[in-house]
Amino acid sequence: MSEKIRGTPPSSSKKGGKCVVGLRSSDRPEQENVKERAEKSTPEPTDEGSEEEEDTEEDSEEDEDIIDDTPRMWENPLPWQKIKVKNAKPPHPLTVTHVNQTNDLMKMEHAEAAMQAELQNSEEWLHTHSIEYLKLSLKDLVDKGKIGNLKADHRTGKAMQHIQFEAYDVNEFEYKLNMAIEMYTKRIKWLLNGSKRVFGNIRGGRVAVLVDTSDANAGFGRLTAFQESLIHLLDEQMSRRKTLYLMSFGTDTDPLWPVARDVNCRIIEEGKEWVMRLKPSGGCNLLKAMKHVMKVQDIDSIVIILGSVPDQTSEILCDFVHQMGIGQERPLQTIAYDCSNQLTNLTLRNLSEASHGSYHCYTASCEEQIYTGTDISIILKEVQKAQDVINKIKEMRDGMMGDALVSIMNEVTAEVAKLPQSRFLPRPPGHDKPLKIDAPKFQPRTSIDWIKQHGLKAKRLDLYQVLAPNAYSYKEEFIPVIKKAVQSQVHEKAMVQFQWHDGSVKNVHVDMTLLFEYQKQLYSTVGLYEKRIEWLASGSRRIFGTVVEKNVVILVDLSVSNVNYLVHIQHSLRLLLEQQMINKDFFNIIAFGSRAVAFKPTMIKPTEKNLQEAWQWILDLQCGGSRNFLSAFKLAAENEEEIKHGIVANGVYLFTSGVPDQTQDICCGYIEQATSGRGIRLHSILFNVDDYDSDGAIPGRYANITRTAECLRNMAHCSHGRFHWFRETGIIENDDIQHITTEIDKAMNFSRKVQLLVESVKKKYRNRFQSIYMEEIQALPPPETGAFRLKALPPARTVPTHTRRHQTEPLSDRQERSIVPKRPASATGLRDLPPPPGRTRERPASAKDPKDPMSRVKGKKVLTSSFFLDSRKVGDGTGTVYKKYPEQKSVRKTVGQPHIPDTEDVVSTKEWMRLYSLTKLKLDLNKLISGPDCKHVEESVKALQKPVSAKYCDIFPSVNIKGTVKHLQLLPHELKEYEVQVEKILKRYLKRLLWLLSGSRRIFGTVIHKKVSILIDTSGSMEPYMMELKKELAALIWDQLYRLGARFNLIRFSGNCEKWRDQLQPATQELCHDAVNWSSRLVASGNTCTLDAIKMAFDDREVQAIYILTDGKPDSSTSLVLKEVSEMNEDRNIQINTISFNCSDSTANNFLRLLATQTGGRFHRCQTDFDAQLFAHKLLTEGFGDTEYPHLPEFEGDDLRRLGAEINLARKYLSQSRQYRALYQSKVSQSEKPASSKATTSPFVVGKPKTSTR
């Protein structure tokens, strides 16, 4: 709570003290009653006999004050209220009215008002809670004083009024003001809870609710959140009303019921179902909706929920309300729902004022707008009034009140003045007593170290560790002798197929007894993890986390923003000293505001005496200054005395409520430099506080809480420390707890996989296999959720242990090439193991020995063995035996199994094909069969004088690859595997094609740059397409620019050019709404000044790319445009991407294509005559058998053309592969013919006439 709202606590004083205030009559014109009383009294300057008269006058004045305290009806007249007689019950015949009943009813009215505070708006609530009603205004304060003697001012000579105050009265008055401010603050908090935060406090018993369902309010992803808010409103506020009427309006009105209905549970459920059926319905015809609802009977309040600009102007709507409101009391409660347009807010405020209603504003992005509503702003004005009176009292205590002199006598004693400020704050019981130290029984550890001993892998409870002894690899190989591919069949009879962590599929023998025991162990382990979390969330660990280091320094934030939380900070430090400090080697405490102050110059041992002394030092701390974090951290990390004695602070714990004075980059850089190589870790603790101010949310921190947490998290993690974030309600984020919850999630995932294994066995052997454990093996129930359950972070990448590597069954070379090394979807975030051995990228041999860079080449020499001869007659008397010859490197190529991610990358097709083309994926069929050893050789033999073909040509089929005869060495099963992979890649290409032709990319192509200018042609020829262009432009802003987070600007050009903004703007929600609103007002007219628009775009030095949409050639010469653009872009290198919109002129399209090519951009033309969805559906349903049908058109845009060419190439390779497989079948049929029918012939060549083969 800020000091501005709560005020300063009243200072204690002796009851008999007095306060004398000197006031000039000219300085206080508002105190007319004081003037009158001063004119009537004529006190003498010095007269001893007048003391008794003064006493009697004081007594009479006190009696008058007592009489004045009684309420008078003529001072606070009650406003006239219209009596509702509908459905009223007749009075009881025995009712007797007495004269005193009026006073009794007035007293009961205040009691009933207190009980019905929730049903009152702020104006009604302040009738019994305002500063004037509570008699706490400045006039009431002055009335408590007594007129003193007149004295002359020594400077001007004018008479000055003197008013004497009892110090007790002043202190009590100040205390009541602080209590009133606290009451107003609680009221504001209540108004910001639940549905009242979004829709305000709905008043009235018979309510009609008008809901805006225009395209602007119910579109762009806003509908779901809007429906949830409306359902919350019905449950929380509308269910307590007597009558309810619901109606939505867009271009037309749509009421739920023809008349208002009495509220009951069935009516509320109908309202919820109606809310879920809401959908966008055109414009925002508010006037028509108001005309309709004014005719509804039995309604005393109308609620208008508006999220867009109404179709009518504010003057028309207000005039209608004035005319229809004559003789009716139907206040309008207007609500601006998440709308950043000021015109909407102004219209709704005018409507509420015209009907004497209330106004409420809610925006998700700007909390300050909520405080501009009628209910909260009225209360904030009362808070300001009370604060002004408190400031006047402070001026009185400081000796001045305006220009008047003030003297205070015996108000504050010397003893009270010496007390610290924390003594005026509420304290828990026993706060000042000595510490009750409780020594821990063991040395705590971080969760990472704890998991190393108690984690699933450490306890050998990893599912793959349990299943590894009974898991066998699936095999499939081609046997040349029988010319068939043979695969393992054991799993179909005795095993279950199970996907392994590396993506491979293994045959697993399911042992029910083993899995039953495994489930029990998992259950007990999860229980252990939950106990760990409960321990981490208890005691001082809930505030500071776990303090694990031996040498500890605590940095405490005592900036001025924490002045109201000093007792909380002291109590937190008390718990830390009592529970976690006694078993450390050394400790110290450093408090910092604008400067840092340490408890001791160096760290000391945490003996009981030192801990008690530290607690007394903490009690004397006061808040002040800013947050100079670096001075405190430097004092902890660079203590020269500690360095001399070899003592290092292993753990530095920062306890703060906001970001430091220094920027995040400076803090993180210094922390990394100071902690690197020294074993120092900084752990940050953020305690969350809630503040309110009369102008909105208090800046109690220099950033909002999300950015504050991000800054402190980065500061902790840059030194390998831990981050802890908590508030009064519990822990929000804790690194230690997140590691434990990750292990719990991993155990739950393993349990679900075990259940799937058991279910597969039960389904396969339902009648043949029975076991007593079948019903008992079930997945573990999810752990009970509590305050400590947090969202698990992605686990850190871990390196598998040596034991785990040896447990993995080695795969054959053939299988290593065929198994897809990718992780299953169910194992995401659970295990991070190295890829299979066949895909592991080893270091080159030349890198193993840096001294001998030729070791890789030398290792391929022939292996020999030398020996000595008995006779030295030959050579040098030694001999050599060749033991092993170098193996020749195989040039045979295998079919790979590539993978393209499912998520679409926002890049051009050219960049995308550099990664995922058929060549990059090693699926180019020509390269697979074009090795050097596959070439068919025909040489001329001189002895025979004729060409002779290569030997054994009849064994392998021959094909023609780019004019060269090659022998086909890919076997049929390898060709079949190749076709499977190509079909999979083809499906992914089709998905990319559909993505390129969906949304705004169909018209504008893909926007891949972060700083762009969009040039829009609004010439006269665009008139027939303007409605379509506006819709597509709005889709471009939200679908691409907003999601990409780009900085953009819009420029329209026709006969002249106009910018949306002077420079590039970030794609925030507010600016995107403004850009869509600007584009909706575009009108087609004039010529096409393309060159002027490009020059205007080049004026912004921040632009990286330009996207220009037009339907034809420019007015000027196309060669002039190309020349001017080339000169402007010589040093800028800005890419210009051109978009042909409904243009069939080939000359204009060639110009746009040339402009894009010249600047390195892309040309795009929307395909209006191609149905991509139909093409993909036909291709997927009819298969890829026919390479010509369905026909893919020739795209003109660069992105679509490149992707279409790759799709056609893949279909071509697929057809060729099927022809090659047919060759094997023909070979087999020929081999079955009699040997006599065989003749020496040249090989049959695919793609080349047989007669041409010699």
Short mmCIF file of C-alpha atoms in Angstrom, two decimals, residues 602-926:
data_model
loop_
_atom_site.label_atom_id
_atom_site.label_comp_id
_atom_site.label_asym_id
_atom_site.label_seq_id
_atom_site.Cartn_x
_atom_site.Cartn_y
_atom_site.Cartn_z
CA THR A 602 33.70 -9.34 7.18
CA MET A 603 31.79 -12.59 7.49
CA ILE A 604 31.63 -14.07 10.99
CA LYS A 605 30.73 -17.44 12.43
CA PRO A 606 27.00 -17.97 13.07
CA THR A 607 27.21 -18.55 16.81
CA GLU A 608 24.11 -17.98 18.90
CA LYS A 609 25.55 -14.72 20.24
CA ASN A 610 26.34 -13.40 16.76
CA LEU A 611 22.88 -14.35 15.47
CA GLN A 612 21.19 -12.51 18.36
CA GLU A 613 23.37 -9.47 17.69
CA ALA A 614 22.46 -9.60 13.99
CA TRP A 615 18.76 -9.67 14.89
CA GLN A 616 19.09 -6.57 17.06
CA TRP A 617 20.91 -4.85 14.17
CA ILE A 618 18.07 -5.79 11.81
CA LEU A 619 15.47 -4.26 14.18
CA ASP A 620 17.20 -0.87 13.91
CA LEU A 621 17.19 -0.81 10.08
CA GLN A 622 15.20 1.89 8.29
CA CYS A 623 14.09 2.21 4.66
CA GLY A 624 15.30 4.98 2.39
CA GLY A 625 16.82 5.76 -0.98
CA SER A 626 16.77 3.79 -4.22
CA ARG A 627 18.08 0.27 -5.07
CA ASN A 628 21.85 0.47 -5.55
CA PHE A 629 22.34 -3.27 -5.99
CA LEU A 630 25.85 -3.15 -7.44
CA SER A 631 27.26 -1.34 -4.39
CA ALA A 632 25.93 -4.10 -2.11
CA PHE A 633 27.07 -6.95 -4.38
CA LYS A 634 30.51 -5.39 -4.76
CA LEU A 635 30.78 -5.17 -0.97
CA ALA A 636 29.98 -8.91 -0.73
CA ALA A 637 32.08 -10.19 -3.66
CA GLU A 638 35.17 -7.95 -3.42
CA ASN A 639 35.90 -7.82 0.30
CA GLU A 640 39.68 -7.49 0.50
CA GLU A 641 39.91 -8.67 4.12
CA GLU A 642 38.05 -11.88 3.28
CA ILE A 643 40.22 -12.46 0.23
CA LYS A 644 43.38 -12.12 2.32
CA HIS A 645 42.18 -14.82 4.72
CA GLY A 646 40.97 -17.11 1.93
CA ILE A 647 37.27 -16.79 2.78
CA VAL A 648 34.87 -16.56 -0.16
CA ALA A 649 31.12 -16.03 -0.04
CA ASN A 650 29.89 -19.14 -1.84
CA GLY A 651 26.25 -18.02 -1.85
CA VAL A 652 24.89 -14.47 -2.14
CA TYR A 653 21.12 -14.25 -1.56
CA LEU A 654 19.43 -11.11 -2.90
CA PHE A 655 16.10 -10.35 -1.14
CA THR A 656 14.33 -7.59 -3.08
CA SER A 657 10.98 -6.38 -4.42
CA GLY A 658 12.08 -4.72 -7.68
CA VAL A 659 14.75 -4.24 -10.31
CA PRO A 660 18.06 -2.55 -9.43
CA ASP A 661 18.97 1.03 -10.26
CA GLN A 662 21.40 -0.24 -12.88
CA THR A 663 20.24 -1.83 -16.14
CA GLN A 664 20.02 -5.58 -16.56
CA ASP A 665 22.94 -5.75 -19.00
CA ILE A 666 25.27 -3.93 -16.61
CA CYS A 667 24.23 -6.07 -13.63
CA CYS A 668 24.54 -9.38 -15.48
CA GLY A 669 27.89 -8.41 -16.97
CA TYR A 670 29.33 -7.48 -13.59
CA ILE A 671 27.91 -10.60 -11.93
CA GLU A 672 29.47 -12.87 -14.56
CA GLN A 673 32.82 -11.11 -14.24
CA ALA A 674 32.82 -11.17 -10.41
CA THR A 675 31.69 -14.80 -10.03
CA SER A 676 33.60 -16.43 -12.88
CA GLY A 677 36.12 -18.94 -11.57
CA ARG A 678 35.49 -18.11 -7.90
CA GLY A 679 32.61 -20.45 -7.07
CA ILE A 680 30.26 -17.58 -6.11
CA ARG A 681 26.58 -17.96 -6.93
CA LEU A 682 23.93 -15.24 -6.75
CA HIS A 683 20.44 -16.41 -5.80
CA SER A 684 17.62 -13.86 -6.23
CA ILE A 685 14.45 -13.81 -4.11
CA LEU A 686 11.53 -11.65 -5.32
CA PHE A 687 8.73 -10.85 -2.89
CA ASN A 688 5.59 -9.58 -4.60
CA VAL A 689 3.66 -6.58 -3.22
CA ASP A 690 0.38 -4.94 -4.35
CA ASP A 691 0.17 -1.15 -4.56
CA TYR A 692 -2.59 1.32 -5.45
CA ASP A 693 -2.52 5.03 -6.07
CA SER A 694 -5.07 7.72 -6.80
CA ASP A 695 -3.73 8.03 -10.34
CA GLY A 696 -3.74 4.28 -10.99
CA ALA A 697 -1.29 1.54 -10.21
CA ILE A 698 1.65 2.62 -8.03
CA PRO A 699 5.10 2.31 -9.63
CA GLY A 700 6.36 0.60 -6.47
CA ARG A 701 8.85 -1.10 -8.76
CA TYR A 702 10.61 0.46 -11.72
CA ALA A 703 9.07 -2.20 -13.99
CA ASN A 704 5.95 -4.33 -13.95
CA ILE A 705 6.11 -7.58 -12.03
CA THR A 706 6.66 -9.76 -15.12
CA ARG A 707 9.69 -7.79 -16.30
CA THR A 708 10.98 -7.57 -12.74
CA ALA A 709 10.85 -11.36 -12.41
CA GLU A 710 12.56 -11.79 -15.79
CA CYS A 711 15.37 -9.41 -14.80
CA LEU A 712 16.03 -11.08 -11.43
CA ARG A 713 15.78 -14.55 -13.02
CA ASN A 714 18.44 -13.65 -15.59
CA MET A 715 20.67 -12.16 -12.89
CA ALA A 716 20.52 -15.41 -10.91
CA HIS A 717 20.96 -17.77 -13.84
CA CYS A 718 23.98 -15.93 -15.27
CA SER A 719 25.94 -17.07 -12.18
CA HIS A 720 24.32 -20.55 -12.14
CA GLY A 721 22.20 -19.49 -9.17
CA ARG A 722 18.55 -20.11 -8.37
CA PHE A 723 15.47 -17.87 -8.63
CA HIS A 724 12.67 -17.77 -6.02
CA TRP A 725 9.45 -15.74 -6.36
CA PHE A 726 6.76 -15.62 -3.68
CA ARG A 727 3.92 -13.48 -2.37
CA GLU A 728 1.53 -13.53 0.57
CA THR A 729 -0.59 -16.31 -0.95
CA GLY A 730 2.30 -18.70 -1.64
CA ILE A 731 5.18 -19.53 -3.96
CA ILE A 732 4.82 -18.41 -7.59
CA GLU A 733 8.07 -19.77 -9.04
CA ASN A 734 10.95 -21.75 -7.59
CA ASP A 735 13.75 -23.47 -9.48
CA ASP A 736 14.16 -26.23 -6.88
CA ILE A 737 10.45 -27.14 -6.99
CA GLN A 738 10.43 -27.07 -10.80
CA HIS A 739 13.15 -29.75 -10.97
CA ILE A 740 11.09 -31.99 -8.67
CA THR A 741 7.88 -31.48 -10.65
CA THR A 742 9.79 -32.42 -13.80
CA GLU A 743 10.71 -35.76 -12.23
CA ILE A 744 7.07 -36.26 -11.20
CA ASP A 745 5.91 -35.61 -14.77
CA LYS A 746 8.51 -38.06 -16.04
CA ALA A 747 7.25 -40.74 -13.62
CA MET A 748 3.66 -40.14 -14.69
CA ASN A 749 4.65 -40.49 -18.33
CA PHE A 750 6.42 -43.79 -17.63
CA SER A 751 3.34 -45.02 -15.76
CA ARG A 752 1.09 -44.24 -18.71
CA LYS A 753 3.43 -46.10 -21.07
CA VAL A 754 3.36 -49.13 -18.79
CA GLN A 755 -0.41 -49.05 -18.87
CA LEU A 756 -0.33 -48.95 -22.69
CA LEU A 757 1.98 -51.98 -22.71
CA VAL A 758 -0.36 -53.92 -20.45
CA GLU A 759 -3.41 -52.92 -22.50
CA SER A 760 -1.75 -54.10 -25.71
CA VAL A 761 -0.97 -57.46 -24.12
CA LYS A 762 -4.51 -57.79 -22.75
CA LYS A 763 -5.93 -57.03 -26.16
CA LYS A 764 -3.65 -59.55 -27.87
CA TYR A 765 -3.97 -62.38 -25.36
CA ARG A 766 -7.38 -61.69 -23.86
CA ASN A 767 -8.44 -65.35 -24.01
CA ARG A 768 -5.04 -67.08 -23.78
CA PHE A 769 -3.27 -65.19 -21.07
CA GLN A 770 -4.54 -64.47 -17.58
CA SER A 771 -2.68 -63.11 -14.61
CA ILE A 772 -3.61 -62.06 -11.10
CA TYR A 773 -1.80 -58.78 -11.66
CA MET A 774 -3.78 -57.70 -14.72
CA GLU A 775 -6.33 -55.63 -12.83
CA GLU A 776 -3.84 -54.26 -10.33
CA ILE A 777 -1.41 -52.74 -12.83
CA GLN A 778 -2.90 -49.31 -13.49
CA ALA A 779 -1.42 -45.91 -14.19
CA LEU A 780 -0.56 -43.82 -11.17
CA PRO A 781 -3.18 -41.23 -10.20
CA PRO A 782 -2.10 -37.62 -10.74
CA PRO A 783 -0.60 -36.02 -7.61
CA GLU A 784 -2.77 -33.72 -5.53
CA THR A 785 -2.45 -30.17 -6.68
CA GLY A 786 -1.55 -27.54 -4.16
CA ALA A 787 0.15 -24.25 -3.73
CA PHE A 788 3.48 -25.84 -4.44
CA ARG A 789 2.56 -27.43 -7.79
CA LEU A 790 4.21 -25.39 -10.45
CA LYS A 791 4.43 -25.65 -14.18
CA ALA A 792 7.42 -27.79 -15.02
CA LEU A 793 10.19 -26.18 -17.00
CA PRO A 794 11.82 -28.07 -19.89
CA PRO A 795 14.50 -30.32 -18.35
CA ALA A 796 18.11 -29.49 -18.92
CA ARG A 797 19.99 -31.57 -21.46
CA THR A 798 21.83 -34.36 -19.67
CA VAL A 799 24.67 -36.57 -20.79
CA PRO A 800 23.96 -40.29 -20.40
CA THR A 801 26.08 -42.22 -17.99
CA HIS A 802 28.59 -44.84 -18.98
CA THR A 803 26.29 -47.59 -17.63
CA ARG A 804 23.41 -46.42 -19.79
CA ARG A 805 25.50 -46.52 -22.94
CA HIS A 806 26.49 -50.11 -22.31
CA GLN A 807 22.91 -51.16 -21.67
CA THR A 808 21.83 -50.17 -25.18
CA GLU A 809 21.86 -53.19 -27.40
CA PRO A 810 24.25 -52.73 -30.37
CA LEU A 811 22.57 -52.60 -33.73
CA SER A 812 23.84 -54.15 -36.92
CA ASP A 813 25.31 -51.98 -39.60
CA ARG A 814 22.31 -52.58 -41.78
CA GLN A 815 19.87 -51.60 -39.10
CA GLU A 816 21.86 -48.53 -38.14
CA ARG A 817 21.30 -47.20 -41.64
CA SER A 818 17.60 -48.02 -41.75
CA ILE A 819 16.31 -46.93 -38.33
CA VAL A 820 14.99 -43.38 -38.18
CA PRO A 821 16.88 -41.54 -35.44
CA LYS A 822 14.09 -39.35 -34.17
CA ARG A 823 12.37 -39.13 -30.80
CA PRO A 824 8.77 -40.17 -30.27
CA ALA A 825 6.26 -37.43 -29.51
CA SER A 826 5.45 -38.97 -26.12
CA ALA A 827 9.05 -38.65 -24.96
CA THR A 828 9.33 -34.90 -25.48
CA GLY A 829 10.97 -33.20 -22.55
CA LEU A 830 11.55 -36.48 -20.71
CA ARG A 831 14.85 -37.83 -21.99
CA ASP A 832 17.71 -36.24 -23.80
CA LEU A 833 19.88 -39.14 -24.91
CA PRO A 834 22.50 -39.09 -27.68
CA PRO A 835 21.42 -40.22 -31.15
CA PRO A 836 21.79 -43.88 -32.13
CA PRO A 837 25.27 -45.13 -32.85
CA GLY A 838 24.63 -45.17 -36.57
CA ARG A 839 23.92 -41.43 -36.61
CA THR A 840 26.48 -40.20 -34.09
CA ARG A 841 28.86 -37.72 -35.63
CA GLU A 842 32.34 -38.71 -34.51
CA ARG A 843 35.34 -36.45 -34.61
CA PRO A 844 37.58 -36.94 -37.64
CA ALA A 845 40.66 -39.05 -37.17
CA SER A 846 42.89 -36.11 -37.99
CA ALA A 847 41.53 -34.25 -34.97
CA LYS A 848 42.54 -36.94 -32.48
CA ASP A 849 46.25 -36.35 -32.78
CA PRO A 850 47.04 -32.68 -33.25
CA LYS A 851 50.74 -33.41 -33.67
CA ASP A 852 50.24 -35.61 -36.74
CA PRO A 853 47.64 -34.15 -39.11
CA MET A 854 48.29 -36.98 -41.58
CA SER A 855 47.36 -39.73 -39.15
CA ARG A 856 44.06 -40.26 -40.93
CA VAL A 857 45.81 -40.94 -44.23
CA LYS A 858 48.61 -43.00 -42.69
CA GLY A 859 46.12 -45.23 -40.96
CA LYS A 860 45.01 -46.60 -44.34
CA LYS A 861 48.36 -48.12 -45.22
CA VAL A 862 48.88 -51.84 -45.65
CA LEU A 863 49.39 -53.71 -42.38
CA THR A 864 52.76 -55.55 -42.52
CA SER A 865 54.97 -57.59 -40.21
CA SER A 866 58.79 -57.58 -40.44
CA PHE A 867 61.28 -60.31 -39.49
CA PHE A 868 65.07 -60.97 -39.68
CA LEU A 869 66.69 -63.41 -42.07
CA ASP A 870 69.54 -65.70 -41.15
CA SER A 871 71.47 -64.70 -44.23
CA ARG A 872 72.28 -61.08 -44.97
CA LYS A 873 73.05 -61.76 -48.58
CA VAL A 874 69.72 -60.45 -49.70
CA GLY A 875 69.06 -56.77 -49.04
CA ASP A 876 69.46 -55.70 -45.47
CA GLY A 877 68.68 -59.13 -44.00
CA THR A 878 65.01 -58.42 -43.19
CA GLY A 879 61.73 -59.67 -44.65
CA THR A 880 58.12 -58.47 -44.68
CA VAL A 881 54.83 -60.35 -44.53
CA TYR A 882 51.64 -58.61 -45.72
CA LYS A 883 48.97 -59.36 -43.12
CA LYS A 884 46.10 -57.09 -44.10
CA TYR A 885 45.34 -55.03 -47.17
CA PRO A 886 43.37 -51.78 -47.04
CA GLU A 887 39.69 -52.13 -47.68
CA GLN A 888 38.28 -50.22 -50.57
CA LYS A 889 35.73 -47.57 -49.74
CA SER A 890 32.25 -48.55 -50.81
CA VAL A 891 30.62 -46.22 -53.30
CA ARG A 892 27.24 -47.83 -52.94
CA LYS A 893 24.62 -45.30 -51.84
CA THR A 894 21.70 -46.11 -49.59
CA VAL A 895 18.25 -44.58 -49.30
CA GLY A 896 18.09 -42.13 -46.43
CA GLN A 897 15.12 -41.46 -44.20
CA PRO A 898 14.85 -37.66 -43.99
CA HIS A 899 12.51 -35.65 -41.78
CA ILE A 900 11.01 -32.20 -42.32
CA PRO A 901 9.60 -30.42 -39.23
CA ASP A 902 5.82 -29.95 -39.18
CA THR A 903 6.03 -26.28 -38.19
CA GLU A 904 6.21 -23.85 -41.09
CA ASP A 905 9.25 -21.59 -41.28
CA VAL A 906 8.56 -17.97 -42.25
CA VAL A 907 11.17 -17.90 -45.01
CA SER A 908 11.12 -17.74 -48.77
CA THR A 909 10.80 -20.97 -50.77
CA LYS A 910 14.34 -20.47 -52.05
CA GLU A 911 15.72 -20.51 -48.50
CA TRP A 912 13.41 -23.37 -47.51
CA MET A 913 14.56 -25.49 -50.46
CA ARG A 914 18.18 -25.03 -49.44
CA LEU A 915 17.35 -27.24 -46.47
CA TYR A 916 14.52 -29.47 -47.66
CA SER A 917 14.86 -30.00 -51.40
CA LEU A 918 15.12 -33.56 -52.75
CA THR A 919 18.82 -33.06 -53.37
CA LYS A 920 19.49 -31.83 -49.83
CA LEU A 921 17.43 -34.70 -48.42
CA LYS A 922 19.51 -37.13 -50.53
CA LEU A 923 16.47 -38.37 -52.44
CA ASP A 924 17.72 -37.46 -55.92
CA LEU A 925 17.13 -40.72 -57.80
CA ASN A 926 19.69 -39.91 -60.49
#
